[in-house]
Coordinates of C-alpha atoms in Angstrom, one line a residue:
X419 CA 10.1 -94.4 -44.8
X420 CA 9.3 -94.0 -40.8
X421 CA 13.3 -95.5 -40.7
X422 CA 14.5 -92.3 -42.6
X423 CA 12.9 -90.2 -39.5
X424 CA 14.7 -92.3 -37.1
X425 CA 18.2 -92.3 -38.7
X426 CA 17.7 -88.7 -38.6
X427 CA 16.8 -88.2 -35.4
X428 CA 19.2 -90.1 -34.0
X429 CA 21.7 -88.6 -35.6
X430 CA 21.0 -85.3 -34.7
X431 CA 20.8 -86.4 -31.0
X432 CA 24.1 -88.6 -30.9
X433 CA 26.2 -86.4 -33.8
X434 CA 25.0 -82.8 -34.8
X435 CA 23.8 -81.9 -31.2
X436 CA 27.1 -82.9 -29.3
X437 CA 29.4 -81.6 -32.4
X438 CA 27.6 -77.9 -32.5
X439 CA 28.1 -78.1 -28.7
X440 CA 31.8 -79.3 -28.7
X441 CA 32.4 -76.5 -31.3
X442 CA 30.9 -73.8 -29.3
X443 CA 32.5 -74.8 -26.3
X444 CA 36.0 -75.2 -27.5
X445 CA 35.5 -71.2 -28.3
X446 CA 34.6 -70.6 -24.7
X447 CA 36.3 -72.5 -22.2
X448 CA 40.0 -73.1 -23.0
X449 CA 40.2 -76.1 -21.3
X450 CA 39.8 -79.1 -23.4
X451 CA 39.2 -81.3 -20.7
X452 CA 36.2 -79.5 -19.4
X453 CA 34.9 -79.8 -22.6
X454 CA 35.2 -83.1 -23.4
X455 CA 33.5 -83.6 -20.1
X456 CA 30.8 -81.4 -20.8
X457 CA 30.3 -83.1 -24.7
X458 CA 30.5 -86.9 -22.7
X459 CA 27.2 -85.8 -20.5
X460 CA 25.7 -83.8 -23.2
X461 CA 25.1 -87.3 -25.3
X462 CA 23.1 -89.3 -22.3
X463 CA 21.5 -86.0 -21.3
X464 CA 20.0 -86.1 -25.3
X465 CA 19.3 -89.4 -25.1
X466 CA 17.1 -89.2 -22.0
X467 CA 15.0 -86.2 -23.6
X468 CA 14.4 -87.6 -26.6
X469 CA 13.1 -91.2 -24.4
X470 CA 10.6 -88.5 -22.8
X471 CA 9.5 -86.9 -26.1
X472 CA 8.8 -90.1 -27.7
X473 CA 7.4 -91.6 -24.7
X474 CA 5.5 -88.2 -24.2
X475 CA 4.4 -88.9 -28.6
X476 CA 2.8 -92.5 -28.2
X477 CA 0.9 -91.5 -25.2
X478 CA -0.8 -88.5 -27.9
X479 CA -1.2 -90.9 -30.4
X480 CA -3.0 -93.7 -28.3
X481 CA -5.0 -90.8 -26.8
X482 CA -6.2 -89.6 -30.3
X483 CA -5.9 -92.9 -32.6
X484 CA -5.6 -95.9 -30.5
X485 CA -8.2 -98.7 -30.8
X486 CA -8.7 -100.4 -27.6
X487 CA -9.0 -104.5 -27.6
X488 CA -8.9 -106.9 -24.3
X489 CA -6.0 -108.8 -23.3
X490 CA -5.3 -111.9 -21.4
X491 CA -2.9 -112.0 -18.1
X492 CA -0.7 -115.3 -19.0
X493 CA 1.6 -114.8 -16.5
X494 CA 2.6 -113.3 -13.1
X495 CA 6.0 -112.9 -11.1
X496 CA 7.1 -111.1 -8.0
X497 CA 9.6 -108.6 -9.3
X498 CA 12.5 -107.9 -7.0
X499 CA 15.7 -106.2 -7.3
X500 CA 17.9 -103.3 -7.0
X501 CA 14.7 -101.6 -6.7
X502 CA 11.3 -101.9 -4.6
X503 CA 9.8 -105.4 -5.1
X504 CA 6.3 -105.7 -6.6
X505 CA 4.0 -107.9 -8.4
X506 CA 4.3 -107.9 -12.4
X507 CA 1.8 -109.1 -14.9
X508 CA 2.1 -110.2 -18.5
X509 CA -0.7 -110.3 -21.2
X510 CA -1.1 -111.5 -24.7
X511 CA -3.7 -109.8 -26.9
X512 CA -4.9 -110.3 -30.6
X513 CA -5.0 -108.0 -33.0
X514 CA -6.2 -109.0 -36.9
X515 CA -5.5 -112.9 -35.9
X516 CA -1.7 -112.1 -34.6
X517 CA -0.8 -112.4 -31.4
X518 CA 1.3 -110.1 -29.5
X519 CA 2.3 -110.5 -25.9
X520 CA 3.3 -107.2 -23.7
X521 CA 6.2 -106.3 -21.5
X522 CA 5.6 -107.0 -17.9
X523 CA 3.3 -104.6 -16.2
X524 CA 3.3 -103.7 -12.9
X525 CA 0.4 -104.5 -10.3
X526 CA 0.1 -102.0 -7.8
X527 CA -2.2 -103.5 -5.7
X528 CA -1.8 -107.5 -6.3
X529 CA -5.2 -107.6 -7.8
X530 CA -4.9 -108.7 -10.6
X531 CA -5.0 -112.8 -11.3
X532 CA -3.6 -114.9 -14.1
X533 CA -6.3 -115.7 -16.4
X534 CA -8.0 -112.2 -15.7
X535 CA -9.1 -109.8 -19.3
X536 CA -7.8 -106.2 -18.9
X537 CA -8.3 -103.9 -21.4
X538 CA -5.4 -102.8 -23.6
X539 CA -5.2 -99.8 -25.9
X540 CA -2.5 -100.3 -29.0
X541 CA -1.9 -98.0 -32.1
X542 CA -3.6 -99.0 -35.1
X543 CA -0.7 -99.1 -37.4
X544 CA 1.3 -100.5 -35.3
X545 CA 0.1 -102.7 -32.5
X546 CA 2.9 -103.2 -30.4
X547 CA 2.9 -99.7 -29.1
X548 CA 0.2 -99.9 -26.6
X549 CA -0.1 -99.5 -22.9
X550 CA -2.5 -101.9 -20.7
X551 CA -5.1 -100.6 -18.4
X552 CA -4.2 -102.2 -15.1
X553 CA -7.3 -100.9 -13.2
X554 CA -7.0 -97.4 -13.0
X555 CA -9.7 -95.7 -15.1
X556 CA -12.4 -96.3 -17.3
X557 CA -11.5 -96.7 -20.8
X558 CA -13.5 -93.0 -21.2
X559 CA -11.3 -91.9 -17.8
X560 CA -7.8 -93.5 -19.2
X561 CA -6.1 -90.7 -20.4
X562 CA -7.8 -88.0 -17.8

């Protein structure tokens, strides 16, 4: 059923939202253009809130139901690109016998060593939502 909430959602973010707008627009501005211009930023615009609200969701629901387990760094790279270069990390961790293995994860400080256990906090219901303490905090201080 979570699906349902999803399909939902993204339709009102890619359909109802930039229709409504288009429509109330169109009654404004006589300009079509300027409209269609305004609609054509409107639907990134939604998409980049709603990637903060959901973002903004797991962190709540880590906070409040997350179980925390350790994880194992199985790999490192030096990450470089259009943007500043820095170390990345990668860690598998198991959760009821299954093994999952995180994004890659950036190490501020080049501290971290392949082979090293970090601590990883994932939702119970769904374990591959999780984020990975890379140092930080305390697991009591994590979320301070």
């Amino acid at each position: 059923m979570e699906w349902i909430k999803w399909i939902c959602m993204l339709g009102v973010i890619f359909i109802l939202i930039p229709v409504c707008l288009y429509n109330g627009l169109k009654r404004i501005i006589s300009a079509s253009w300027v409209v269609q211009c305004i609609l054509l930023i409107s639907i990134p615009l939604n998409g980049f809130t709603f990637g903060l609200y959901h973002q903004d969701r797991e962190l709540k629901e880590l906070k409040y139901d997350g179980l925390w387990t350790t994880g194992t760094v199985i790999d490192k790279e030096y990450k470089s690109g259009k943007g500043p270069d820095y170390w990345a990390v990668q860690l598998e961790y198991y959760v009821d016998s299954v093994r999952y293995i995180t994004n890659w994860e950036e190490d501020e400080k080049n501290e971290i060593e392949k082979g090293q256990i970090l601590d990883v906090i994932y939702l119970d219901g769904f374990p591959k939502i999780y984020r990975v303490n890379t140092g930080v905090a305390t697991r009591e201080d994590y979320f301070e």
